Short mmCIF file of C-alpha atoms in Angstrom, two decimals:
data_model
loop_
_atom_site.label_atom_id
_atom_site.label_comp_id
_atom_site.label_asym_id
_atom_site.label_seq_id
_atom_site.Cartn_x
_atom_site.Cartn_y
_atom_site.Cartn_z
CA UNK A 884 88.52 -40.18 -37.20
CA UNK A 885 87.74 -37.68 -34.58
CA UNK A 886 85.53 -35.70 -37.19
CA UNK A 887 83.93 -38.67 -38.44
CA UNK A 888 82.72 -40.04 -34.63
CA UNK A 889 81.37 -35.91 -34.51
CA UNK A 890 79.47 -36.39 -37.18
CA UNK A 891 77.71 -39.64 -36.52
CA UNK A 892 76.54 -38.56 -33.03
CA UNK A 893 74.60 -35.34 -34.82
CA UNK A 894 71.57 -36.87 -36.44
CA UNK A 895 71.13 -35.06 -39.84
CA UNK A 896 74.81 -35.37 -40.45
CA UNK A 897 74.34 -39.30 -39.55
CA UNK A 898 71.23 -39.23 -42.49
CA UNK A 899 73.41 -37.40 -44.90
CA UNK A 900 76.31 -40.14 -44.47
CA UNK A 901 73.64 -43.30 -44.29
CA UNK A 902 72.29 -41.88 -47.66
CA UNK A 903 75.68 -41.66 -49.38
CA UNK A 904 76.16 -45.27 -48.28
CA UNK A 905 72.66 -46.15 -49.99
CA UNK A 906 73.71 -44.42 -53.43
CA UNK A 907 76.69 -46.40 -53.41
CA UNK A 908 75.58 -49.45 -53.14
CA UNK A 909 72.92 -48.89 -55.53
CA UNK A 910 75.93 -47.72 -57.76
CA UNK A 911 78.20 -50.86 -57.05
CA UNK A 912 74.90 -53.07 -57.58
CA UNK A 913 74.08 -51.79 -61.34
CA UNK A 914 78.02 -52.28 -61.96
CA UNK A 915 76.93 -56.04 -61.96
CA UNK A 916 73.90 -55.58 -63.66
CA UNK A 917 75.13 -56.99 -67.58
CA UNK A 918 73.15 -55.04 -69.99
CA UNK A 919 70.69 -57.56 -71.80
CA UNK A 920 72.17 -58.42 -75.38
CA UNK A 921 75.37 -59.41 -73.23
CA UNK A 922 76.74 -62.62 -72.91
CA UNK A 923 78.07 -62.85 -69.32
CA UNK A 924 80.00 -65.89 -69.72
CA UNK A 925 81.88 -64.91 -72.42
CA UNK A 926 82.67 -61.90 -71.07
CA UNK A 927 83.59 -62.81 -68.07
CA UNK A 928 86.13 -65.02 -70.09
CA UNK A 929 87.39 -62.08 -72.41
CA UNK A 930 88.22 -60.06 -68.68
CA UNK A 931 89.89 -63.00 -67.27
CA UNK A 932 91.80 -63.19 -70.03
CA UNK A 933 93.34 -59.75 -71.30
CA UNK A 934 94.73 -56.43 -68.95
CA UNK A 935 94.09 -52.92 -70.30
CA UNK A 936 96.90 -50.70 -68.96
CA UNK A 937 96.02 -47.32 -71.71
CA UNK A 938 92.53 -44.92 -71.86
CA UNK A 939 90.29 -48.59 -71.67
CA UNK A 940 91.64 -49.52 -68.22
CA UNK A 941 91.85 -45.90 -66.97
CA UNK A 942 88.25 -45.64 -67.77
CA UNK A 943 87.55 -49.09 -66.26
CA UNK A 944 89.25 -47.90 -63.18
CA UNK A 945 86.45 -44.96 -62.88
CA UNK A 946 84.03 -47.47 -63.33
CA UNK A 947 84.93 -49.42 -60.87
CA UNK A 948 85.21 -52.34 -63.23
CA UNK A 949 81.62 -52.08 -65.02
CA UNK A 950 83.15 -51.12 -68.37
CA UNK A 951 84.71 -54.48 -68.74
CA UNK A 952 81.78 -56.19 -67.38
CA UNK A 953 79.40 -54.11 -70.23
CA UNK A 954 77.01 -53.68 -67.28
CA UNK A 955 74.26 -51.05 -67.34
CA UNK A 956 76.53 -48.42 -65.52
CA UNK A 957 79.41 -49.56 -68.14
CA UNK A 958 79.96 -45.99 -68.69
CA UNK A 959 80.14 -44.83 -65.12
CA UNK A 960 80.59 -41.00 -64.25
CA UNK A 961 83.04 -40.64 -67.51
CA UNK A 962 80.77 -38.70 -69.76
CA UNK A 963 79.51 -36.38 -66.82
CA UNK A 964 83.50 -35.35 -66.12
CA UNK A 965 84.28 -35.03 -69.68
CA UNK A 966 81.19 -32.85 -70.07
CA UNK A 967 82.07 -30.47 -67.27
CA UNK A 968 85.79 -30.09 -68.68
CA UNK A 969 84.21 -29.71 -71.69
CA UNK A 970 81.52 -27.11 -71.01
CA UNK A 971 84.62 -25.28 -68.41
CA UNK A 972 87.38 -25.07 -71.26
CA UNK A 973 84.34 -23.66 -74.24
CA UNK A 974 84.05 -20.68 -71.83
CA UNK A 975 87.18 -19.24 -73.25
CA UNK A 976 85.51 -19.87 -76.77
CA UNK A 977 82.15 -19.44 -76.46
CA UNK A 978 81.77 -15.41 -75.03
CA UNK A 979 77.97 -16.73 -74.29
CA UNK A 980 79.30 -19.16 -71.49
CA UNK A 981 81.80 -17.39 -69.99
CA UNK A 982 78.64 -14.60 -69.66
CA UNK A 983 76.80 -17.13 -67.61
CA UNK A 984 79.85 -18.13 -65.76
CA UNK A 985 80.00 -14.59 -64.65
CA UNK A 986 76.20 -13.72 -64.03
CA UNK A 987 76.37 -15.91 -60.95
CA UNK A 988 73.94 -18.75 -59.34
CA UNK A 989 71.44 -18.50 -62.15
CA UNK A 990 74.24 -18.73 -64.94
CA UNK A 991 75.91 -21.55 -63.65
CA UNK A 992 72.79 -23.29 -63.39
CA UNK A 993 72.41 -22.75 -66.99
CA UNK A 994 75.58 -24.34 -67.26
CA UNK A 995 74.95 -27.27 -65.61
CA UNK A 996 71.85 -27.83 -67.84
CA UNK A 997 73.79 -27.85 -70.68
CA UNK A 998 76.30 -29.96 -68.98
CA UNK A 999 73.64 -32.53 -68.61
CA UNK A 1000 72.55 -32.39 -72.25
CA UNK A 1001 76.12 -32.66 -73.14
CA UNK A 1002 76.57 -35.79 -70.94
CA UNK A 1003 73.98 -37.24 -72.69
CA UNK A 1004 75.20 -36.94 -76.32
CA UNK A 1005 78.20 -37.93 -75.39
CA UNK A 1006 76.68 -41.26 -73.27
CA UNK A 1007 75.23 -42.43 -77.03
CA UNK A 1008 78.23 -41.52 -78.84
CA UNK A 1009 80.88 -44.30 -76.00
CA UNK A 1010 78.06 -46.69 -75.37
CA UNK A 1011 77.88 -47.02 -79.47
CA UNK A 1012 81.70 -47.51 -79.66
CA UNK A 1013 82.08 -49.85 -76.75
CA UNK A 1014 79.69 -51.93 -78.30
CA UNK A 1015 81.58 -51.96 -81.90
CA UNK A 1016 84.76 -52.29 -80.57
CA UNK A 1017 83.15 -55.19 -77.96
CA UNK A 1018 81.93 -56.91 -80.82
CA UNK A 1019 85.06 -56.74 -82.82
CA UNK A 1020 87.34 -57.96 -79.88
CA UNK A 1021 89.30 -54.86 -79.60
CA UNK A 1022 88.05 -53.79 -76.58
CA UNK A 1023 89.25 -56.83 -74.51
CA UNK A 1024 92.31 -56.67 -76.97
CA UNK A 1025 91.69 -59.39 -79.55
CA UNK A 1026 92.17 -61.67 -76.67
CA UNK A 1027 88.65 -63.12 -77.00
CA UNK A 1028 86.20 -63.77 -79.93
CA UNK A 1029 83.77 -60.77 -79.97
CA UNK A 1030 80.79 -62.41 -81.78
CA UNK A 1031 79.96 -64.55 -79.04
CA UNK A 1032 80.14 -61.28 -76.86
CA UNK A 1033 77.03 -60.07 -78.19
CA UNK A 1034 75.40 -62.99 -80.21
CA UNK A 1035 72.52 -60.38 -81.82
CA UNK A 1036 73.73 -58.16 -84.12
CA UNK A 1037 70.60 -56.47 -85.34
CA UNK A 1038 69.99 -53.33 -85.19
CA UNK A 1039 67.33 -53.29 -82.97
CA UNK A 1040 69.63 -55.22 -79.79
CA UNK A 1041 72.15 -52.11 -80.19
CA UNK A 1042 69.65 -49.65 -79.75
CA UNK A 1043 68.35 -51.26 -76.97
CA UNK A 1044 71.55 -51.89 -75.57
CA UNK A 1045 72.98 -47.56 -76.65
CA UNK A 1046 69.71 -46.78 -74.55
CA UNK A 1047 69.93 -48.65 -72.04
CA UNK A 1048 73.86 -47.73 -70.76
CA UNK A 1049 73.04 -44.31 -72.09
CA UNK A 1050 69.95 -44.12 -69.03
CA UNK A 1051 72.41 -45.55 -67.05
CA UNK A 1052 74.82 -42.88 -67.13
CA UNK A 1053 72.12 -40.36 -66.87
CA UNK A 1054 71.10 -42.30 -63.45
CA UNK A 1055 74.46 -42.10 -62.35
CA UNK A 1056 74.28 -38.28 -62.77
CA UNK A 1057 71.76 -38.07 -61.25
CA UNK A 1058 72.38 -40.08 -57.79
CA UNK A 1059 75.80 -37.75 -58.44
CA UNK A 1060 74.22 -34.17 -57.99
CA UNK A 1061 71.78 -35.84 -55.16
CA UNK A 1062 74.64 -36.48 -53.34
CA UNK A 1063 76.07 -33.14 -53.65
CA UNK A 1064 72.69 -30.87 -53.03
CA UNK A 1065 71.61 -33.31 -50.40
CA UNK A 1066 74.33 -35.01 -48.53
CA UNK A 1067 78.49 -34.65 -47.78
CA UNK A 1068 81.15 -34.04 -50.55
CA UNK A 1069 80.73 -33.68 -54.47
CA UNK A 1070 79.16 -36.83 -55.48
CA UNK A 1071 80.97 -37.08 -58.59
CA UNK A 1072 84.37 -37.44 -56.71
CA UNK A 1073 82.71 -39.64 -54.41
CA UNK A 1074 81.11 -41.95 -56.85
CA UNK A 1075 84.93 -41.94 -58.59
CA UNK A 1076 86.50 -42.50 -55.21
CA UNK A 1077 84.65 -45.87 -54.88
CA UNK A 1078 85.14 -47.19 -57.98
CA UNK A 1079 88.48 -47.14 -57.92
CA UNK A 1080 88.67 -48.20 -53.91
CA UNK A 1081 86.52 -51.07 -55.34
CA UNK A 1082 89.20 -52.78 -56.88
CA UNK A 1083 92.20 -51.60 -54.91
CA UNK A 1084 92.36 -53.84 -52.01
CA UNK A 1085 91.68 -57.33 -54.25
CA UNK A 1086 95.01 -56.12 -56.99
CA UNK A 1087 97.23 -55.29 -53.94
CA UNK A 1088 96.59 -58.19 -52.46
CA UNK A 1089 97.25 -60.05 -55.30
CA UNK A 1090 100.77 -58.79 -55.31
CA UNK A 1091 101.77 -60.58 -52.34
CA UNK A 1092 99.36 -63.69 -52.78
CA UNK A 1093 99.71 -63.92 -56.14
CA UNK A 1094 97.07 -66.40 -57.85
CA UNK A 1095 95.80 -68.86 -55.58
CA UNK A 1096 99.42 -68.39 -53.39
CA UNK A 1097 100.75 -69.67 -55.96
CA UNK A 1098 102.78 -67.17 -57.70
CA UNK A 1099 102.71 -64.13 -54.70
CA UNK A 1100 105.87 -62.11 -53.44
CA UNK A 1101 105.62 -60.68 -49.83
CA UNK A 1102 108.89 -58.71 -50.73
CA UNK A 1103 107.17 -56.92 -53.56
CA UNK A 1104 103.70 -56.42 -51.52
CA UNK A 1105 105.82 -54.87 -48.77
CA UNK A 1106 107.53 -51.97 -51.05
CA UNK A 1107 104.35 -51.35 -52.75
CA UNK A 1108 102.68 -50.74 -49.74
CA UNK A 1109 105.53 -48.23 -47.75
CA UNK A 1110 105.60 -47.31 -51.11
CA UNK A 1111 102.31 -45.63 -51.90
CA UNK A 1112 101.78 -44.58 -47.78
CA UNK A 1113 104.84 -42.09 -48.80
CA UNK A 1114 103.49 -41.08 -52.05
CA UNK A 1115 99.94 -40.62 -50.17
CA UNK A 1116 101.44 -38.17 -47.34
CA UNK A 1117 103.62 -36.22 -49.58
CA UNK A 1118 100.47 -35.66 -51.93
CA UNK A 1119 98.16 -34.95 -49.04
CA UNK A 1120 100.96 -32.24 -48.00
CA UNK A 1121 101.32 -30.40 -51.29
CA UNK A 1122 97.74 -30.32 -52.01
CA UNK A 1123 97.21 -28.47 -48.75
CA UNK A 1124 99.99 -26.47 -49.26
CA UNK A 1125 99.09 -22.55 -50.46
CA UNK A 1126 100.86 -19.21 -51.66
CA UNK A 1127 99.25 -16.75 -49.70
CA UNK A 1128 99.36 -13.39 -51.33
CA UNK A 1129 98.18 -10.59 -49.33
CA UNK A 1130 95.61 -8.15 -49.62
CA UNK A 1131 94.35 -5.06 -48.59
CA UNK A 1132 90.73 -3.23 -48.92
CA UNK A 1133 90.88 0.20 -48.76
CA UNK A 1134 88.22 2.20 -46.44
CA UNK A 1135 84.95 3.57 -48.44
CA UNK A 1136 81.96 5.95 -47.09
CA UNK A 1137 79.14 4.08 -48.31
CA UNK A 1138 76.10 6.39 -46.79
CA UNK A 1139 76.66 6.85 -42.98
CA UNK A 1140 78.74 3.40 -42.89
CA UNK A 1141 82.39 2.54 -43.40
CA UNK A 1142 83.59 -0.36 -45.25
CA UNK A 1143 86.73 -1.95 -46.21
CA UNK A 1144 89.77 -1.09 -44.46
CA UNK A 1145 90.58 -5.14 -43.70
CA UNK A 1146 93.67 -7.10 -44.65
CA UNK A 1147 92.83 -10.95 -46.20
CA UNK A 1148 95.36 -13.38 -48.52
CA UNK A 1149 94.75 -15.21 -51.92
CA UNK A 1150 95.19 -18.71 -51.31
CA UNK A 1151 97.07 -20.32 -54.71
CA UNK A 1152 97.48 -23.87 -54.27
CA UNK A 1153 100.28 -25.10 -55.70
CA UNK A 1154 98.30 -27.65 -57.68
CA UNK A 1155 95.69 -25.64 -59.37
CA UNK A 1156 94.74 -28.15 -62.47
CA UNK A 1157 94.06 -31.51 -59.81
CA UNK A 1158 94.09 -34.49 -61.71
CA UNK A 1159 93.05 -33.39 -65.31
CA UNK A 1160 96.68 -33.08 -66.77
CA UNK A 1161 97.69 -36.77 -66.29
CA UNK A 1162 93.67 -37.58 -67.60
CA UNK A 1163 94.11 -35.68 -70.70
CA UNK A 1164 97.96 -37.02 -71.42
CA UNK A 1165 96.37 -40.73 -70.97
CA UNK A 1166 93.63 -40.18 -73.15
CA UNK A 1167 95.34 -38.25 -75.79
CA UNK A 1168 98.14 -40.90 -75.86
CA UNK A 1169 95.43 -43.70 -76.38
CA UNK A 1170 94.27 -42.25 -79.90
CA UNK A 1171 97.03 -43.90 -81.83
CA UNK A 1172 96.86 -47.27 -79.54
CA UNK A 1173 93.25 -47.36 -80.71
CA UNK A 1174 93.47 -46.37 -83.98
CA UNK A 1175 96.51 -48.97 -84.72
CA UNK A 1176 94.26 -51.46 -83.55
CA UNK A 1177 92.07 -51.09 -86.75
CA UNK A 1178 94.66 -51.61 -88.71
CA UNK A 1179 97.05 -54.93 -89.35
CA UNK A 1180 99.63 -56.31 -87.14
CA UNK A 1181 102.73 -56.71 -89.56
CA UNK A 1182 102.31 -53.24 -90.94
CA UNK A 1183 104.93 -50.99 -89.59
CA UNK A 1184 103.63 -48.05 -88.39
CA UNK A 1185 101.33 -50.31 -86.17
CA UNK A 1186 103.94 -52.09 -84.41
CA UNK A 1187 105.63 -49.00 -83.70
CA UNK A 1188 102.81 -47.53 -82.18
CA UNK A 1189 102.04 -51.07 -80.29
CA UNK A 1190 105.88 -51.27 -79.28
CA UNK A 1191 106.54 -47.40 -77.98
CA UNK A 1192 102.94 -46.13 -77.37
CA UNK A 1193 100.87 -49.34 -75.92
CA UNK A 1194 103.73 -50.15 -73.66
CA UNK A 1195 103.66 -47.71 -70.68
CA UNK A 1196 107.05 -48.18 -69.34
CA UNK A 1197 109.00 -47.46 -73.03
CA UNK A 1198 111.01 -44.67 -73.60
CA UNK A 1199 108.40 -42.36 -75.90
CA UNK A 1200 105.42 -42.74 -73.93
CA UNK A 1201 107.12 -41.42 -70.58
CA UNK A 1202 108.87 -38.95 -72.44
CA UNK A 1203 105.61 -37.54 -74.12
CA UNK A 1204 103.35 -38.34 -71.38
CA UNK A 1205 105.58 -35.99 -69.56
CA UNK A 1206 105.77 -33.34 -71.75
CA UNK A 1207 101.99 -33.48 -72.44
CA UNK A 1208 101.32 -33.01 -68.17
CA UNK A 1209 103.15 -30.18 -68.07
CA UNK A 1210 101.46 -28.47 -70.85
CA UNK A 1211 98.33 -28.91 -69.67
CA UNK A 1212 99.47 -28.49 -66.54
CA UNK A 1213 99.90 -24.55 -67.81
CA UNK A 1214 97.37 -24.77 -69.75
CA UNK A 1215 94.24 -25.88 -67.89
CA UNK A 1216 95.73 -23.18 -65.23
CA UNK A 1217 95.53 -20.21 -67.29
CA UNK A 1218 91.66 -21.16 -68.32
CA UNK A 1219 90.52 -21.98 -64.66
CA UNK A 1220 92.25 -18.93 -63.25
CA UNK A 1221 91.95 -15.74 -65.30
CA UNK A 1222 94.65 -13.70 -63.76
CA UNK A 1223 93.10 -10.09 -65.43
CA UNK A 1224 89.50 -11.36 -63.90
CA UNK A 1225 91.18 -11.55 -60.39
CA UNK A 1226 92.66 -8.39 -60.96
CA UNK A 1227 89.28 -6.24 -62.19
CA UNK A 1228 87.63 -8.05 -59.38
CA UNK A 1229 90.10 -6.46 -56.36
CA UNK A 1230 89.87 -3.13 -58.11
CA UNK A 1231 86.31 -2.93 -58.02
CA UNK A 1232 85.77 -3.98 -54.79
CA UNK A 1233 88.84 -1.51 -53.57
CA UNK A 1234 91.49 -4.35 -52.83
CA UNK A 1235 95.23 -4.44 -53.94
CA UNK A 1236 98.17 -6.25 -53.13
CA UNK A 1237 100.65 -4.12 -51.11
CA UNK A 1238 103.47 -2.19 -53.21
CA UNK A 1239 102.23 -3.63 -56.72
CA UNK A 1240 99.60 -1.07 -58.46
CA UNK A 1241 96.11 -2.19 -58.93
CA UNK A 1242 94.79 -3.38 -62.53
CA UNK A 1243 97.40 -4.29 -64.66
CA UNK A 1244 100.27 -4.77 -62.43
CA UNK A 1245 98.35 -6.97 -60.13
CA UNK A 1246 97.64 -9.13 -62.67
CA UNK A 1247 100.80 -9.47 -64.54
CA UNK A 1248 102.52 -10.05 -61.05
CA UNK A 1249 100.16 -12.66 -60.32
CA UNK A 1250 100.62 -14.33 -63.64
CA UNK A 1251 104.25 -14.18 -62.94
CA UNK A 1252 103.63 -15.89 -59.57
CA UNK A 1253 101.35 -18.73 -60.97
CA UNK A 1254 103.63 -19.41 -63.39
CA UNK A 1255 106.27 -20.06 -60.74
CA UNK A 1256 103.51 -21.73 -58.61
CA UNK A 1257 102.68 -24.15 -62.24
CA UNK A 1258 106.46 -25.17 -62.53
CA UNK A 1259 106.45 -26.63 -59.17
CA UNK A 1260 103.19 -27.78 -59.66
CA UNK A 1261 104.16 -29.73 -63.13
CA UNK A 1262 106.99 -31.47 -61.49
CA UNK A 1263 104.87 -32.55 -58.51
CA UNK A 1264 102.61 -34.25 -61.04
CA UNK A 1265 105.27 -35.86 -63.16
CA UNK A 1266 106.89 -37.38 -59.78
CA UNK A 1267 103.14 -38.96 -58.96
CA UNK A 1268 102.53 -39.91 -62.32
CA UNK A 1269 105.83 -41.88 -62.96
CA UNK A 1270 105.74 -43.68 -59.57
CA UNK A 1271 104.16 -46.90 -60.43
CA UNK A 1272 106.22 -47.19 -63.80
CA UNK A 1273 109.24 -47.02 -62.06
CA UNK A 1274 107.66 -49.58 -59.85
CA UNK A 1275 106.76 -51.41 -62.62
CA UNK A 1276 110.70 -51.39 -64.09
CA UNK A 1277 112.37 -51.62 -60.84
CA UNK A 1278 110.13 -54.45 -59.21
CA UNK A 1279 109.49 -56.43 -62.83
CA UNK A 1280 105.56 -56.50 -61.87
CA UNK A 1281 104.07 -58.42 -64.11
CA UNK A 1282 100.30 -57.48 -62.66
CA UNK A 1283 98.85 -53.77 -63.12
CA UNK A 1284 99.36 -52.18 -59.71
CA UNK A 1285 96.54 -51.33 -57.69
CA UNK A 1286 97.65 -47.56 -58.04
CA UNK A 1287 98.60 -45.08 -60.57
CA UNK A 1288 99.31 -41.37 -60.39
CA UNK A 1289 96.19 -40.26 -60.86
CA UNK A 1290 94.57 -42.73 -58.47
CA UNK A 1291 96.55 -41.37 -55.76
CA UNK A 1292 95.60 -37.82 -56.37
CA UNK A 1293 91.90 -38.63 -56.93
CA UNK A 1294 91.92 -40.88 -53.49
CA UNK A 1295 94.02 -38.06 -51.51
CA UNK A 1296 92.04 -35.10 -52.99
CA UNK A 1297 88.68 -36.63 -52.55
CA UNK A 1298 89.55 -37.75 -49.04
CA UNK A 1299 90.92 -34.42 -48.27
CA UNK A 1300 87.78 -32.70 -49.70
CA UNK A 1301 85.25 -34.65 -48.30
CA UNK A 1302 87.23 -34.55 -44.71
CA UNK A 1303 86.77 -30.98 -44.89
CA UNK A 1304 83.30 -30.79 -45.81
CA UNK A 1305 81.87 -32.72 -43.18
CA UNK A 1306 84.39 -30.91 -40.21
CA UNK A 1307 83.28 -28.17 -41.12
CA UNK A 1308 79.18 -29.42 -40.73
CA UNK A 1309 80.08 -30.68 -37.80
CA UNK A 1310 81.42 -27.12 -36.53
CA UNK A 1311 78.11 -25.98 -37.86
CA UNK A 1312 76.27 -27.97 -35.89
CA UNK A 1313 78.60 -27.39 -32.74
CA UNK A 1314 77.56 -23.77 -33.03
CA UNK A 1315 74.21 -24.53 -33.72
CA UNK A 1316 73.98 -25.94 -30.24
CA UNK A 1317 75.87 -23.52 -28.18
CA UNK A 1318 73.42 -20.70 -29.22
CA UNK A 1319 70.37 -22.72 -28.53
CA UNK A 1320 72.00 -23.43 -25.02
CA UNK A 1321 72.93 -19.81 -24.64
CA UNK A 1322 69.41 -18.86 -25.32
CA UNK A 1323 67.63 -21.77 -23.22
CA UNK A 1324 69.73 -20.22 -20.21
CA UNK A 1325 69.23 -16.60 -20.93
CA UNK A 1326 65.16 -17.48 -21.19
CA UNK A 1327 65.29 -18.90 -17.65
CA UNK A 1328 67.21 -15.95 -15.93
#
């Protein structure tokens, strides 16, 4: 609170957080904004009447609701993440990227252009299976008929309506990266942020009041609440907490000067993959959900997959949801941080960890350490993740609750990100002043 009044009495801090307000609510406007071919009635129907709890409601949640709604920004930021995970995880493929990663400023600006193209592609390629499975009813669950969703069905309505979600998303990218070169935080967190704060506030009250005060349970609302408060403290602490593995720089003559010769730390948080092992388990574990809805409902491989797979709180889908977070857990780990990059990069520049050699030994003690750091890290994110289901089981919520695990890391990281980002502008701009002071008094004397 204390950083935020500091940054609202500094003017260009003040424009930068007036501007992200205006990009939101541009972004929470177009969420309303049906595309035209849409039947709003009827879909407001269809939402009313069905609850996605697999890969349709998590990317619903990013949206802040829009995907449901088939609005213009129906997409939301999806395609831009998947994109960037995308274009990060080819470097280890592709020797051509992981050149540019390494080539600096002008690289990753390559990068990002081909992170935008990608985005695109992959905008077409949703917005053309949203509106197939809209029209079929499978995307509101066969709760609803999905003719009278979409009336049209020529041709020429779904290309409109592929190019018009498709220039949504690129919009959204857009108002994204303003947000980042020109204002406070990353704007793609931020844009995900509100979405899912969007809706948080109206399904957690609903706990308690229930529908109309009909059906609410104070009880319930209570524990939820204390609840997630815990979960959000002991998340904000292990996200700020680091391994700090020293270093030291050795002294070098470069021409009459002396450098090096100064003692620093890697910082290894113990969370180094964030939020994408618990995205990837949900979406992977939403193939044969979606798939088995293609097919028909007394066959028995599809009411296998609708009784262990669809149903988040049965036995298979927590045990392989868990096993697939901690493998990507590891995984995503080892392609984000190359531990034989980190260790060419300290010998070059004369650094070493004290009593391990430099090169090889620094970097197979540093895998051995993130490996230990990835353990603790896998079982932090199992414990978030499986929260609400044991909510779910232990409380006999009917409703979705507001929060999952990987709302609570995206609303703690975010906030935590952001929080830091604009202290430290507001430092900035603390020093700014004191020299200009220093220098007004110096030019009187």
């Amino acid at each position: 609170m204390r950083t935020l009044i500091q940054a609202l009495r500094t003017k260009e801090l003040r424009n930068k957080i007036l501007f992200v307000f205006g990009i939101i609510i541009i972004y929470r406007i177009g969420s309303f904004i049906p595309t035209p071919g849409v039947d709003y009635t009827a879909v407001q129907d269809c939402v009313a009447g069905t609850t996605n709890e697999d890969f349709i409601g998590l990317v619903n949640l990013f949206s802040g609701g829009a995907l449901l709604q088939l609005s213009i920004f129906a997409l939301g930021i999806m395609p831009y993440i998947t994109a960037s995970i995308v274009v990060q995880l080819l470097r280890v493929v592709i020797p051509r990227f992981e050149a540019l990663h390494k080539e600096g400023q002008s690289g990753e600006a390559k990068l990002t252009q081909y992170t935008r193209y990608l985005t695109i592609g992959l905008a077409v390629l949703q917005s053309t299976t949203i509106l197939v499975t809209a029209r079929t009813g499978a995307l509101f669950g066969y709760a609803c008929d999905g003719t009278k969703i979409i009336p049209d069905n020529s041709v020429w309505n779904l290309i409109v309506m592929i190019l018009i979600m498709t220039g949504g998303t690129g919009l959204i990218m857009w108002m994204a990266e303003l947000i980042t070169d020109k204002a406070i935080g990353n704007g793609m967190s931020v844009l995900i942020f509100m979405s899912i704060c969007s809706g948080f506030l109206p399904q957690l009250w609903e706990i308690g009041y229930g529908t109309n005060g009909a059906d609410g349970d104070w009880t319930k609302f209570g524990i939820v609440v204390g609840t997630l408060i815990v979960i959000l403290i002991f998340v904000v602490y292990v996200e700020l907490a680091q391994r700090r593995i020293p270093v030291q720089y050795t002294r070098r003559m470069i021409g009459r000067k002396m450098y090096g010769g100064t003692s620093t730390y890697l910082p290894l948080k113990i969370n180094m993959s964030g939020v994408i092992p618990p995205i990837f388990a949900s979406s992977i574990l939403a193939v044969p959900t979606l798939i088995a809805q293609f097919g028909k409902t007394d066959q028995a491989w599809v009411k296998w997959i609708n009784t262990n797979l669809a149903n988040t709180t049965s036995v298979w889908y927590i045990a392989l949801y868990a096993v697939m977070i901690v493998f990507f857990c590891f995984f995503y780990t080892s392609i984000t941080f190359n531990t034989d990059e980190t260790a060419d990069n300290m010998k070059q520049y004369g650094g070493f960890i004290p009593g391990i050699r430099a090169g090889r030994a620094t970097s197979q003690y540093l895998t051995y350490v993130m490996n230990r750091l990835n353990t603790v890290g896998a079982v932090y994110l199992l414990f978030v993740a499986l929260i609400p289901t044991v909510l779910i089981m232990a409380l006999s919520l009917n409703a979705k609750l507001p929060f999952g695990g990987t709302t609570i890391l995206i609303i703690a990281g975010v906030g935590l990100d952001t929080l830091r980002q604009a202290k430290a502008r507001t430092e900035q701009f603390q020093y700014e002043g004191f020299l200009l002071e220093d220098e007004t008094n110096t030019e009187s004397k």
